[in-house]
Tab-separated table of C-alpha atoms in Angstrom:
chain	number	residue	atom	x	y	z
B	1	MET	CA	34.787	16.659	-9.586
B	2	THR	CA	34.398	18.185	-6.108
B	3	VAL	CA	34.582	16.363	-2.778
B	4	ASN	CA	30.795	16.721	-2.478
B	5	ASP	CA	30.325	15.167	-5.913
B	6	ASP	CA	32.645	12.276	-4.949
B	7	SER	CA	30.675	11.647	-1.755
B	8	PHE	CA	27.363	11.659	-3.597
B	9	THR	CA	28.637	9.285	-6.291
B	10	ASN	CA	29.961	6.950	-3.606
B	11	TRP	CA	26.609	7.045	-1.815
B	12	LYS	CA	24.693	6.230	-5.008
B	13	THR	CA	27.027	3.299	-5.702
B	14	ARG	CA	26.493	1.914	-2.200
B	15	GLU	CA	22.743	2.444	-2.566
B	16	GLU	CA	22.768	0.342	-5.727
B	17	ILE	CA	24.706	-2.452	-3.993
B	18	ALA	CA	22.402	-2.399	-0.945
B	19	GLU	CA	19.393	-2.535	-3.246
B	20	SER	CA	20.776	-5.649	-4.926
B	21	MET	CA	21.338	-7.266	-1.503
B	22	ILE	CA	17.638	-7.135	-0.564
B	23	PRO	CA	16.310	-9.891	-2.874
B	24	ILE	CA	19.240	-12.169	-1.986
B	25	ILE	CA	18.641	-11.717	1.756
B	26	GLY	CA	14.908	-12.253	1.271
B	27	LYS	CA	15.320	-15.402	-0.799
B	28	LEU	CA	17.754	-16.935	1.690
B	29	HIS	CA	15.265	-16.238	4.483
B	30	ARG	CA	12.160	-17.518	2.707
B	31	GLU	CA	13.590	-20.549	0.929
B	32	ARG	CA	16.320	-21.760	3.279
B	33	ASP	CA	15.398	-20.255	6.654
B	34	VAL	CA	18.695	-18.363	6.750
B	35	THR	CA	18.722	-15.050	8.624
B	36	VAL	CA	21.459	-12.692	7.410
B	37	LEU	CA	22.889	-10.504	10.173
B	38	LEU	CA	25.384	-7.672	10.413
B	39	HIS	CA	27.032	-7.550	13.827
B	40	SER	CA	24.002	-9.327	15.326
B	41	ARG	CA	21.511	-7.005	13.584
B	42	SER	CA	19.118	-8.700	11.180
B	43	LEU	CA	19.107	-7.432	7.590
B	44	VAL	CA	15.882	-9.286	6.732
B	45	ASN	CA	13.060	-7.023	5.499
B	46	LYS	CA	15.249	-3.934	5.785
B	47	SER	CA	15.240	-0.964	3.412
B	48	VAL	CA	18.210	0.244	1.384
B	49	VAL	CA	18.879	3.102	3.800
B	50	SER	CA	18.494	0.823	6.822
B	51	ILE	CA	21.077	-1.600	5.393
B	52	LEU	CA	23.501	1.268	4.782
B	53	LYS	CA	22.931	2.709	8.267
B	54	THR	CA	23.550	-0.692	9.848
B	55	HIS	CA	26.860	-0.920	7.987
B	56	ARG	CA	27.789	2.593	9.072
B	57	PHE	CA	26.934	1.833	12.700
B	58	ALA	CA	29.807	-0.653	12.767
B	59	ARG	CA	32.226	2.267	13.110
B	60	GLN	CA	30.896	2.945	16.607
B	61	ILE	CA	31.838	-0.493	17.825
B	62	ALA	CA	34.546	-1.698	15.464
B	63	GLY	CA	36.268	1.673	15.050
B	64	GLU	CA	35.714	1.922	11.313
B	65	GLU	CA	32.777	1.864	8.941
B	66	LEU	CA	31.915	-1.357	7.178
B	67	SER	CA	31.004	-0.911	3.523
B	68	VAL	CA	28.502	-2.918	1.498
B	69	THR	CA	31.311	-3.329	-1.035
B	70	GLU	CA	33.069	-5.472	1.597
B	71	THR	CA	30.067	-7.559	2.664
B	72	MET	CA	28.398	-8.108	-0.717
B	73	PRO	CA	30.988	-10.710	-1.889
B	74	PHE	CA	30.280	-12.803	1.225
B	75	LEU	CA	26.531	-12.567	0.608
B	76	GLN	CA	27.020	-13.669	-2.988
B	77	ALA	CA	29.180	-16.573	-1.800
B	78	LEU	CA	26.355	-17.746	0.479
B	79	THR	CA	24.022	-18.159	-2.523
B	80	THR	CA	26.326	-20.816	-3.997
B	81	LEU	CA	26.237	-23.015	-0.872
B	82	ASP	CA	23.809	-25.744	0.156
B	83	LEU	CA	22.731	-23.892	3.288
B	84	GLY	CA	20.379	-25.135	5.956
B	85	PRO	CA	18.516	-23.142	8.669
B	86	SER	CA	20.975	-20.809	10.365
B	87	GLN	CA	21.942	-17.237	11.156
B	88	ILE	CA	24.936	-15.874	9.288
B	89	ASP	CA	26.695	-12.680	10.336
B	90	LEU	CA	28.247	-10.819	7.391
B	91	GLY	CA	30.033	-8.448	9.766
B	92	MET	CA	31.756	-11.351	11.503
B	93	LEU	CA	32.579	-12.978	8.169
B	94	ALA	CA	34.247	-9.781	6.943
B	95	ALA	CA	36.132	-9.291	10.211
B	96	THR	CA	37.413	-12.869	10.464
B	97	TYR	CA	38.392	-12.883	6.774
B	98	LYS	CA	40.395	-9.689	7.262
B	99	ALA	CA	42.241	-11.294	10.193
B	100	ASP	CA	42.918	-14.525	8.277
B	101	ASP	CA	46.357	-14.714	6.623
B	102	ARG	CA	45.979	-17.931	4.595
B	103	GLY	CA	45.184	-16.181	1.328
B	104	LEU	CA	41.852	-17.927	0.805
B	105	SER	CA	39.331	-16.564	-1.659
B	106	VAL	CA	36.145	-15.031	-0.264
B	107	ALA	CA	34.160	-17.997	-1.578
B	108	GLY	CA	36.549	-20.534	-0.055
B	109	PHE	CA	36.708	-18.767	3.303
B	110	THR	CA	32.924	-18.393	3.456
B	111	ALA	CA	32.348	-22.069	2.685
B	112	GLU	CA	34.738	-23.011	5.502
B	113	ALA	CA	33.299	-20.517	8.008
B	114	VAL	CA	29.695	-21.713	7.572
B	115	ALA	CA	30.460	-25.388	7.001
B	116	GLY	CA	28.345	-26.336	10.019
B	117	ALA	CA	25.245	-25.110	8.165
B	118	THR	CA	25.898	-26.802	4.826
B	119	GLY	CA	25.626	-30.190	3.198
B	120	ALA	CA	25.461	-33.170	5.548
B	121	ASN	CA	25.967	-30.883	8.565
B	122	LYS	CA	22.891	-28.748	8.048
B	123	ILE	CA	19.914	-29.174	10.334
B	124	GLU	CA	16.482	-29.856	8.948
B	125	ARG	CA	13.859	-27.142	8.688
B	126	ARG	CA	11.433	-27.629	11.521
B	127	GLU	CA	7.678	-27.486	11.474
B	128	PRO	CA	6.197	-24.232	12.809
B	129	ARG	CA	5.573	-24.221	16.559
B	130	ASP	CA	2.231	-22.823	17.727
B	131	VAL	CA	2.375	-19.853	20.102
B	132	VAL	CA	-0.449	-18.351	22.189
B	133	LEU	CA	-0.337	-14.931	23.849
B	134	TYR	CA	-2.242	-14.657	27.121
B	135	GLY	CA	-2.769	-10.921	27.529
B	136	PHE	CA	-2.278	-8.222	24.925
B	137	GLY	CA	-0.738	-5.208	26.668
B	138	ARG	CA	2.529	-3.384	25.922
B	139	ILE	CA	4.758	-6.473	25.934
B	140	GLY	CA	2.101	-8.720	24.386
B	141	ARG	CA	1.674	-6.496	21.338
B	142	LEU	CA	5.426	-6.102	20.809
B	143	VAL	CA	5.961	-9.855	21.117
B	144	ALA	CA	3.131	-10.266	18.581
B	145	ARG	CA	4.934	-7.936	16.158
B	146	LEU	CA	8.138	-9.934	16.540
B	147	LEU	CA	6.408	-13.284	16.072
B	148	ILE	CA	4.653	-12.039	12.935
B	149	GLU	CA	7.931	-10.653	11.611
B	150	LYS	CA	9.725	-13.959	12.202
B	151	ALA	CA	7.002	-15.968	10.487
B	152	GLY	CA	8.239	-14.744	7.089
B	153	SER	CA	10.067	-17.950	6.236
B	154	GLY	CA	6.980	-20.030	6.976
B	155	ASN	CA	8.889	-21.940	9.637
B	156	GLY	CA	9.842	-21.302	13.229
B	157	LEU	CA	7.146	-19.784	15.446
B	158	ARG	CA	3.539	-19.199	14.470
B	159	LEU	CA	1.258	-16.965	16.507
B	160	ARG	CA	-2.058	-18.776	16.542
B	161	ALA	CA	-4.142	-17.041	19.212
B	162	ILE	CA	-4.454	-14.197	21.692
B	163	VAL	CA	-6.443	-14.631	24.914
B	164	VAL	CA	-8.020	-11.529	26.451
B	165	ARG	CA	-10.927	-10.528	28.642
B	166	GLY	CA	-13.947	-9.275	26.752
B	167	GLY	CA	-13.997	-5.504	26.387
B	168	GLY	CA	-17.376	-4.716	24.856
B	169	ASP	CA	-18.360	-3.488	21.398
B	170	GLN	CA	-15.680	-3.514	18.716
B	171	ASP	CA	-13.184	-5.017	21.162
B	172	ILE	CA	-11.253	-6.844	18.444
B	173	VAL	CA	-11.199	-3.767	16.202
B	174	LYS	CA	-9.686	-1.678	18.999
B	175	ARG	CA	-7.110	-4.323	19.847
B	176	ALA	CA	-6.115	-4.607	16.180
B	177	SER	CA	-5.772	-0.830	16.039
B	178	LEU	CA	-3.377	-0.892	19.012
B	179	LEU	CA	-1.319	-3.526	17.194
B	180	ARG	CA	-1.355	-1.453	14.002
B	181	ARG	CA	-0.228	1.848	15.556
B	182	ASP	CA	1.983	2.505	18.567
B	183	SER	CA	2.813	5.941	19.959
B	184	ILE	CA	6.360	4.876	20.828
B	185	HIS	CA	7.285	2.111	18.399
B	186	GLY	CA	5.482	3.454	15.345
B	187	GLN	CA	3.475	1.745	12.666
B	188	PHE	CA	3.226	-2.012	12.264
B	189	HIS	CA	5.307	-3.117	9.272
B	190	GLY	CA	2.713	-4.722	7.062
B	191	THR	CA	-1.038	-5.073	6.770
B	192	ILE	CA	-3.679	-5.883	9.369
B	193	THR	CA	-7.305	-6.786	8.708
B	194	VAL	CA	-10.055	-7.867	11.092
B	195	ASP	CA	-12.764	-10.483	10.666
B	196	GLU	CA	-15.205	-9.743	13.484
B	197	ASP	CA	-17.498	-12.661	12.618
B	198	SER	CA	-14.729	-15.237	13.179
B	199	SER	CA	-12.966	-13.157	15.860
B	200	THR	CA	-9.737	-13.189	13.858
B	201	ILE	CA	-6.957	-10.694	13.227
B	202	VAL	CA	-5.010	-11.308	10.015
B	203	ALA	CA	-1.543	-9.728	10.137
B	204	ASN	CA	0.738	-10.164	7.120
B	205	GLY	CA	-1.277	-13.249	6.189
B	206	ASN	CA	-1.095	-14.761	9.692
B	207	ALA	CA	-4.563	-15.635	10.996
B	208	ILE	CA	-4.627	-14.967	14.753
B	209	LYS	CA	-7.680	-16.108	16.695
B	210	VAL	CA	-8.813	-13.787	19.490
B	211	ILE	CA	-10.177	-15.899	22.355
B	212	TYR	CA	-12.191	-14.263	25.113
B	213	ALA	CA	-11.797	-15.807	28.570
B	214	ASP	CA	-11.652	-14.581	32.171
B	215	ASP	CA	-10.023	-17.751	33.474
B	216	PRO	CA	-7.196	-19.847	31.939
B	217	THR	CA	-8.918	-23.071	32.952
B	218	ALA	CA	-11.914	-22.209	30.770
B	219	VAL	CA	-10.040	-22.625	27.475
B	220	ASP	CA	-9.507	-25.813	25.464
B	221	TYR	CA	-7.012	-24.759	22.794
B	222	THR	CA	-7.433	-27.922	20.765
B	223	GLU	CA	-10.883	-26.614	19.805
B	224	TYR	CA	-9.011	-23.988	17.747
B	225	GLY	CA	-6.657	-26.505	16.125
B	226	ILE	CA	-3.792	-25.524	18.438
B	227	ARG	CA	-1.380	-28.309	19.398
B	228	ASP	CA	1.741	-28.498	21.617
B	229	ALA	CA	1.816	-24.704	21.859
B	230	ILE	CA	3.986	-22.404	23.929
B	231	LEU	CA	1.805	-19.967	25.858
B	232	ILE	CA	3.339	-16.591	26.749
B	233	ASP	CA	1.664	-15.024	29.792
B	234	ASN	CA	1.999	-11.241	29.508
B	235	THR	CA	-0.364	-10.412	32.371
B	236	GLY	CA	1.902	-11.118	35.329
B	237	LYS	CA	-1.190	-12.078	37.305
B	238	TRP	CA	0.253	-15.517	38.132
B	239	ARG	CA	3.964	-15.800	38.925
B	240	ASP	CA	4.369	-19.077	40.791
B	241	LEU	CA	4.115	-22.694	39.665
B	242	GLU	CA	0.630	-23.172	41.065
B	243	GLY	CA	-0.828	-20.149	39.294
B	244	LEU	CA	0.992	-20.603	35.995
B	245	SER	CA	0.052	-24.284	35.887
B	246	LYS	CA	-3.508	-23.159	35.198
B	247	HIS	CA	-2.360	-22.450	31.638
B	248	LEU	CA	-1.411	-26.098	31.021
B	249	ARG	CA	-4.638	-26.830	29.210
B	250	PRO	CA	-5.301	-29.104	26.223
B	251	GLY	CA	-3.147	-27.769	23.364
B	252	ILE	CA	-0.557	-26.070	25.613
B	253	GLU	CA	2.779	-27.765	26.300
B	254	LYS	CA	4.858	-24.983	27.870
B	255	VAL	CA	4.266	-21.655	29.645
B	256	VAL	CA	6.636	-18.654	29.491
B	257	LEU	CA	6.080	-15.724	31.875
B	258	THR	CA	7.108	-12.177	30.924
B	259	ALA	CA	7.738	-11.130	34.537
B	260	PRO	CA	9.996	-12.350	37.353
B	261	GLY	CA	8.978	-15.825	38.478
B	262	LYS	CA	8.502	-16.692	42.136
B	263	GLY	CA	9.434	-19.787	44.099
B	264	ASP	CA	10.668	-22.646	41.946
B	265	VAL	CA	9.932	-20.945	38.607
B	266	PRO	CA	13.303	-20.640	36.780
B	267	ASN	CA	14.238	-17.071	35.774
B	268	ILE	CA	15.867	-17.239	32.345
B	269	VAL	CA	18.031	-14.544	30.761
B	270	HIS	CA	18.752	-15.552	27.193
B	271	GLY	CA	22.470	-15.620	26.458
B	272	VAL	CA	23.346	-16.311	30.086
B	273	ASN	CA	21.439	-19.322	31.415
B	274	HIS	CA	19.009	-20.387	28.672
B	275	ASP	CA	21.044	-23.553	28.187
B	276	THR	CA	20.052	-24.674	31.709
B	277	ILE	CA	16.407	-25.157	30.657
B	278	LYS	CA	15.541	-28.833	30.935
B	279	PRO	CA	13.701	-30.415	27.983
B	280	ASP	CA	10.806	-31.450	30.232
B	281	GLU	CA	10.532	-28.038	31.937
B	282	GLN	CA	7.014	-26.751	31.311
B	283	ILE	CA	6.980	-23.443	33.185
B	284	LEU	CA	9.642	-20.747	33.178
B	285	SER	CA	10.075	-16.991	33.472
B	286	CYS	CA	11.994	-14.478	31.356
B	287	ALA	CA	12.672	-12.416	34.515
B	288	SER	CA	12.326	-8.621	34.249
B	289	CYS	CA	13.550	-6.130	31.675
B	290	THR	CA	16.088	-4.771	34.176
B	291	THR	CA	17.368	-8.237	35.074
B	292	ASN	CA	17.890	-8.890	31.357
B	293	ALA	CA	19.714	-5.564	31.047
B	294	ILE	CA	22.183	-6.068	33.900
B	295	VAL	CA	22.857	-9.828	33.999
B	296	PRO	CA	24.720	-10.156	30.633
B	297	PRO	CA	27.206	-7.306	31.322
B	298	LEU	CA	27.502	-8.464	34.928
B	299	LYS	CA	28.451	-11.944	33.707
B	300	ALA	CA	30.904	-10.461	31.198
B	301	MET	CA	32.585	-8.377	33.891
B	302	ASP	CA	32.732	-11.296	36.339
B	303	ASP	CA	34.222	-13.592	33.697
B	304	GLU	CA	37.062	-11.173	32.969
B	305	TYR	CA	37.711	-9.266	36.199
B	306	GLY	CA	35.779	-11.018	38.969
B	307	VAL	CA	33.060	-9.128	40.839
B	308	LEU	CA	33.168	-8.894	44.640
B	309	ARG	CA	30.062	-6.786	45.171
B	310	GLY	CA	27.848	-4.388	43.261
B	311	HIS	CA	24.912	-2.005	43.295
B	312	VAL	CA	22.510	-1.289	40.456
B	313	GLU	CA	20.492	1.922	40.275
B	314	THR	CA	17.885	1.944	37.537
B	315	VAL	CA	16.441	5.125	36.124
B	316	HIS	CA	13.346	3.571	34.636
B	317	SER	CA	10.651	4.896	32.316
B	318	PHE	CA	7.159	4.950	33.786
B	319	THR	CA	4.814	2.024	33.162
B	320	ASN	CA	1.100	1.210	33.154
B	321	ASP	CA	1.413	0.108	36.770
B	322	GLN	CA	1.663	3.789	37.784
B	323	ASN	CA	-1.088	6.365	37.791
B	324	LEU	CA	-1.497	9.007	35.103
B	325	LEU	CA	-2.601	11.494	37.776
B	326	ASP	CA	-2.431	11.283	41.567
B	327	ASN	CA	-4.774	8.559	42.759
B	328	TYR	CA	-4.917	5.606	45.126
B	329	HIS	CA	-2.356	2.856	44.519
B	330	LYS	CA	-1.640	-0.190	46.664
B	331	SER	CA	2.128	0.496	46.468
B	332	GLU	CA	3.892	3.415	48.103
B	333	ARG	CA	4.632	6.433	45.864
B	334	ARG	CA	3.335	4.762	42.681
B	335	GLY	CA	0.003	6.504	43.203
B	336	ARG	CA	1.629	9.846	42.368
B	337	SER	CA	1.423	11.101	38.796
B	338	ALA	CA	3.910	9.202	36.589
B	339	PRO	CA	4.312	11.869	33.861
B	340	LEU	CA	4.893	14.632	36.410
B	341	ASN	CA	7.272	13.102	38.950
B	342	MET	CA	10.410	11.147	39.591
B	343	VAL	CA	9.259	8.282	41.784
B	344	ILE	CA	11.505	6.227	44.050
B	345	THR	CA	10.422	2.603	43.982
B	346	GLU	CA	11.728	-0.892	44.492
B	347	THR	CA	13.285	-3.259	41.967
B	348	GLY	CA	13.573	-7.015	42.202
B	349	ALA	CA	16.314	-7.127	39.585
B	350	ALA	CA	19.180	-7.321	42.086
B	351	SER	CA	17.706	-10.289	43.931
B	352	ALA	CA	16.833	-11.978	40.621
B	353	VAL	CA	20.513	-12.004	39.639
B	354	ALA	CA	21.109	-14.991	41.934
B	355	LYS	CA	18.615	-17.095	39.966
B	356	ALA	CA	20.153	-16.270	36.598
B	357	LEU	CA	23.789	-16.299	37.788
B	358	PRO	CA	23.979	-18.834	40.635
B	359	ASP	CA	27.786	-19.034	40.361
B	360	LEU	CA	28.171	-15.307	41.060
B	361	LYS	CA	29.131	-15.001	44.719
B	362	ALA	CA	29.027	-11.203	44.828
B	363	ARG	CA	26.251	-9.475	46.739
B	364	ILE	CA	24.256	-7.230	44.411
B	365	THR	CA	21.902	-4.574	45.800
B	366	GLY	CA	19.503	-2.414	43.828
B	367	SER	CA	17.022	0.443	43.791
B	368	SER	CA	15.008	2.258	41.162
B	369	ILE	CA	13.661	5.660	40.210
B	370	ARG	CA	10.754	5.936	37.772
B	371	VAL	CA	11.046	9.022	35.568
B	372	PRO	CA	8.681	10.835	33.150
B	373	VAL	CA	9.729	9.185	29.879
B	374	PRO	CA	7.519	6.525	28.233
B	375	ASP	CA	10.241	4.086	27.149
B	376	VAL	CA	13.982	3.305	27.449
B	377	SER	CA	15.672	3.126	30.820
B	378	ILE	CA	19.252	3.177	32.081
B	379	ALA	CA	20.899	0.942	34.661
B	380	ILE	CA	23.960	2.256	36.492
B	381	LEU	CA	25.991	-0.763	37.547
B	382	ASN	CA	28.587	0.065	40.229
B	383	LEU	CA	31.004	-2.839	40.701
B	384	GLN	CA	33.920	-3.634	42.984
B	385	LEU	CA	36.204	-5.881	40.965
B	386	ALA	CA	38.552	-8.621	42.129
B	387	ARG	CA	41.500	-6.901	40.459
B	388	GLU	CA	42.493	-3.423	39.371
B	389	THR	CA	42.182	-2.404	35.756
B	390	THR	CA	41.925	0.679	33.539
B	391	ARG	CA	39.119	2.442	31.735
B	392	GLU	CA	40.732	1.703	28.383
B	393	ASP	CA	40.942	-2.005	29.151
B	394	VAL	CA	37.278	-2.278	30.229
B	395	HIS	CA	36.208	-0.133	27.255
B	396	ASP	CA	37.977	-2.380	24.737
B	397	TYR	CA	36.858	-5.563	26.482
B	398	LEU	CA	33.164	-4.640	26.469
B	399	ARG	CA	33.380	-3.497	22.842
B	400	ASP	CA	34.839	-6.885	21.905
B	401	VAL	CA	32.153	-8.666	23.936
B	402	SER	CA	29.479	-6.807	21.953
B	403	LEU	CA	31.089	-7.872	18.675
B	404	THR	CA	32.437	-11.381	19.032
B	405	SER	CA	31.299	-13.060	22.241
B	406	PRO	CA	28.323	-15.377	22.879
B	407	LEU	CA	26.688	-12.324	24.490
B	408	LYS	CA	26.765	-10.201	21.333
B	409	ARG	CA	22.979	-10.479	20.883
B	410	GLN	CA	22.458	-9.250	24.430
B	411	ILE	CA	25.112	-6.529	24.781
B	412	ASP	CA	25.413	-3.605	22.394
B	413	PHE	CA	27.975	-0.797	22.532
B	414	THR	CA	27.789	2.875	21.591
B	415	THR	CA	30.443	5.566	21.416
B	416	ALA	CA	28.004	8.312	20.345
B	417	PRO	CA	28.990	11.371	22.409
B	418	ASP	CA	25.487	12.852	22.539
B	419	ALA	CA	23.440	9.663	23.017
B	420	VAL	CA	20.158	10.064	24.914
B	421	SER	CA	17.381	7.660	25.858
B	422	SER	CA	15.188	8.106	22.775
B	423	ASP	CA	18.090	6.999	20.551
B	424	PHE	CA	17.616	3.453	21.826
B	425	ILE	CA	13.908	3.016	21.156
B	426	GLY	CA	13.626	-0.166	19.134
B	427	SER	CA	16.973	-1.614	20.199
B	428	ARG	CA	16.900	-5.414	20.010
B	429	HIS	CA	19.657	-5.863	22.568
B	430	ALA	CA	19.090	-6.469	26.268
B	431	SER	CA	21.366	-3.525	27.078
B	432	ILE	CA	23.701	-1.032	25.425
B	433	VAL	CA	26.994	-0.022	27.047
B	434	ASP	CA	27.470	3.764	26.912
B	435	ALA	CA	31.216	4.009	26.300
B	436	GLY	CA	31.380	7.745	26.976
B	437	ALA	CA	29.889	7.399	30.452
B	438	LEU	CA	32.068	4.450	31.535
B	439	LYS	CA	34.080	5.120	34.708
B	440	VAL	CA	36.928	2.959	35.998
B	441	GLU	CA	39.316	3.658	38.865
B	442	GLY	CA	41.444	0.869	40.246
B	443	ASP	CA	39.124	-1.948	41.267
B	444	ASN	CA	35.940	0.102	40.833
B	445	ALA	CA	33.980	0.156	37.569
B	446	ILE	CA	30.735	1.999	36.876
B	447	LEU	CA	28.811	0.924	33.765
B	448	TYR	CA	25.960	2.931	32.261
B	449	LEU	CA	23.614	0.563	30.456
B	450	TRP	CA	20.750	1.817	28.279
B	451	TYR	CA	17.899	-0.585	27.538
B	452	ASP	CA	14.586	-0.460	25.725
B	453	ASN	CA	12.581	-1.935	28.565
B	454	GLU	CA	9.741	-2.729	26.147
B	455	PHE	CA	11.154	-3.810	22.781
B	456	GLY	CA	14.592	-5.029	23.846
B	457	TYR	CA	12.982	-7.115	26.571
B	458	SER	CA	10.401	-8.496	24.102
B	459	CYS	CA	13.277	-9.612	21.859
B	460	GLN	CA	14.780	-11.501	24.799
B	461	VAL	CA	11.411	-13.159	25.438
B	462	VAL	CA	11.150	-14.319	21.818
B	463	ARG	CA	14.718	-15.687	21.961
B	464	VAL	CA	13.794	-17.795	24.974
B	465	VAL	CA	10.649	-19.038	23.203
B	466	GLN	CA	12.705	-19.893	20.109
B	467	HIS	CA	15.133	-21.832	22.266
B	468	VAL	CA	12.535	-23.921	24.096
B	469	SER	CA	10.666	-24.559	20.849
B	470	GLY	CA	13.778	-25.863	19.107
B	471	VAL	CA	13.802	-23.224	16.352
B	472	GLU	CA	16.753	-21.197	17.604
B	473	TYR	CA	19.183	-21.834	14.791
B	474	PRO	CA	22.986	-21.620	15.218
B	475	THR	CA	24.957	-18.541	14.200
B	476	TYR	CA	27.982	-18.570	11.882
B	477	PRO	CA	30.856	-17.907	11.913
B	478	SER	CA	31.036	-19.269	15.445
B	479	THR	CA	34.630	-18.339	16.228
B	480	ALA	CA	35.734	-14.964	17.586
B	481	VAL	CA	38.252	-12.711	15.876
């Protein structure tokens, strides 16, 4: 048999194993509210090839490929346990088992590693929490996709309504079409139907009421059977407590803003300061996409090396706030054609760092350039550290952070030598460290951080909503390698 024949046989074997993993992963998700991960990447509702690619991706961050032959025994062990709602990372299970020298069986080690989610320790499955989207633009539609995707277990979050301004004939049909197809993020995974008579969009069996209103104070959500809901404001029209309080109508308990909050509105970056949210806090902000991209790695660097000062330069994809062609705009430069120019503009991300990282004493400055790409941006974080280090040390540290730290859902890591912006469309992380571009000299470190400013940010928003709703389940194993 030739080398090519060996490779093909090996591929077919791994395909067969991955195929057998799908029903197990699906059953755990539907029946027990368990989300199976691989190095923080969900394997729920993934195809055979996607599962294999996710395993192969591990070589970029862990240094070697992870095979389904290694992870399948851990998945099978999970089926024998009395599991409660949780997230279980097969990649971490395999890594910690490999480092363990006690000679335990896979079944015994797995039972010990996820003990916090089994038997008397497991948490109860919670009733679905109603969610309302106010606005249905780029972020609103991506958040909708994520909420629909996460409703698969029948628990957690449930998108009940979308509030928009009336747009004329066939408004709901057009909005459903924009949810169904996206020029950047592709087709919606599932089915969408529209009931114009009842003003309802049904997506993967989820009935979503479309409410038409020009003013938040004109809506009584209890009329639609909505109770104690979390409202996500995607419009950015109101950013202070006074304006956002207008959303606190009958049926709405909390308001989450998908833009930087002003005044006393807390700016939350999941993974960094989400645990500071008070139970009785009704209004909060998820900050900006750039703030979410830079704050987790900034915290990681400060924790390990100390940061004295820094500057962030963002090369940001253009947005709907800019003009397609030259035309009047209230802001300087943004009136010039977005697809034809690089546009220098301001960013509030640097100043927002203080809200998310109040213990960071370093002064962080920032600026931004909008460029003619529709999605995925890069932040160049230039830091003066409190001590000297080496490129190899920072490289290995950030790789480990992306694998084993509490920030592993926020920080990703790539060693791909020819990585470009479009490679990161659809990334669920807040930012991705580009290992090849990393520069370190003495006490100066320059990090290049890719981020999907649409989808990655939307994932951060949903994580915050899960946290405040009480349906953010713990991840196992919880200990680092």
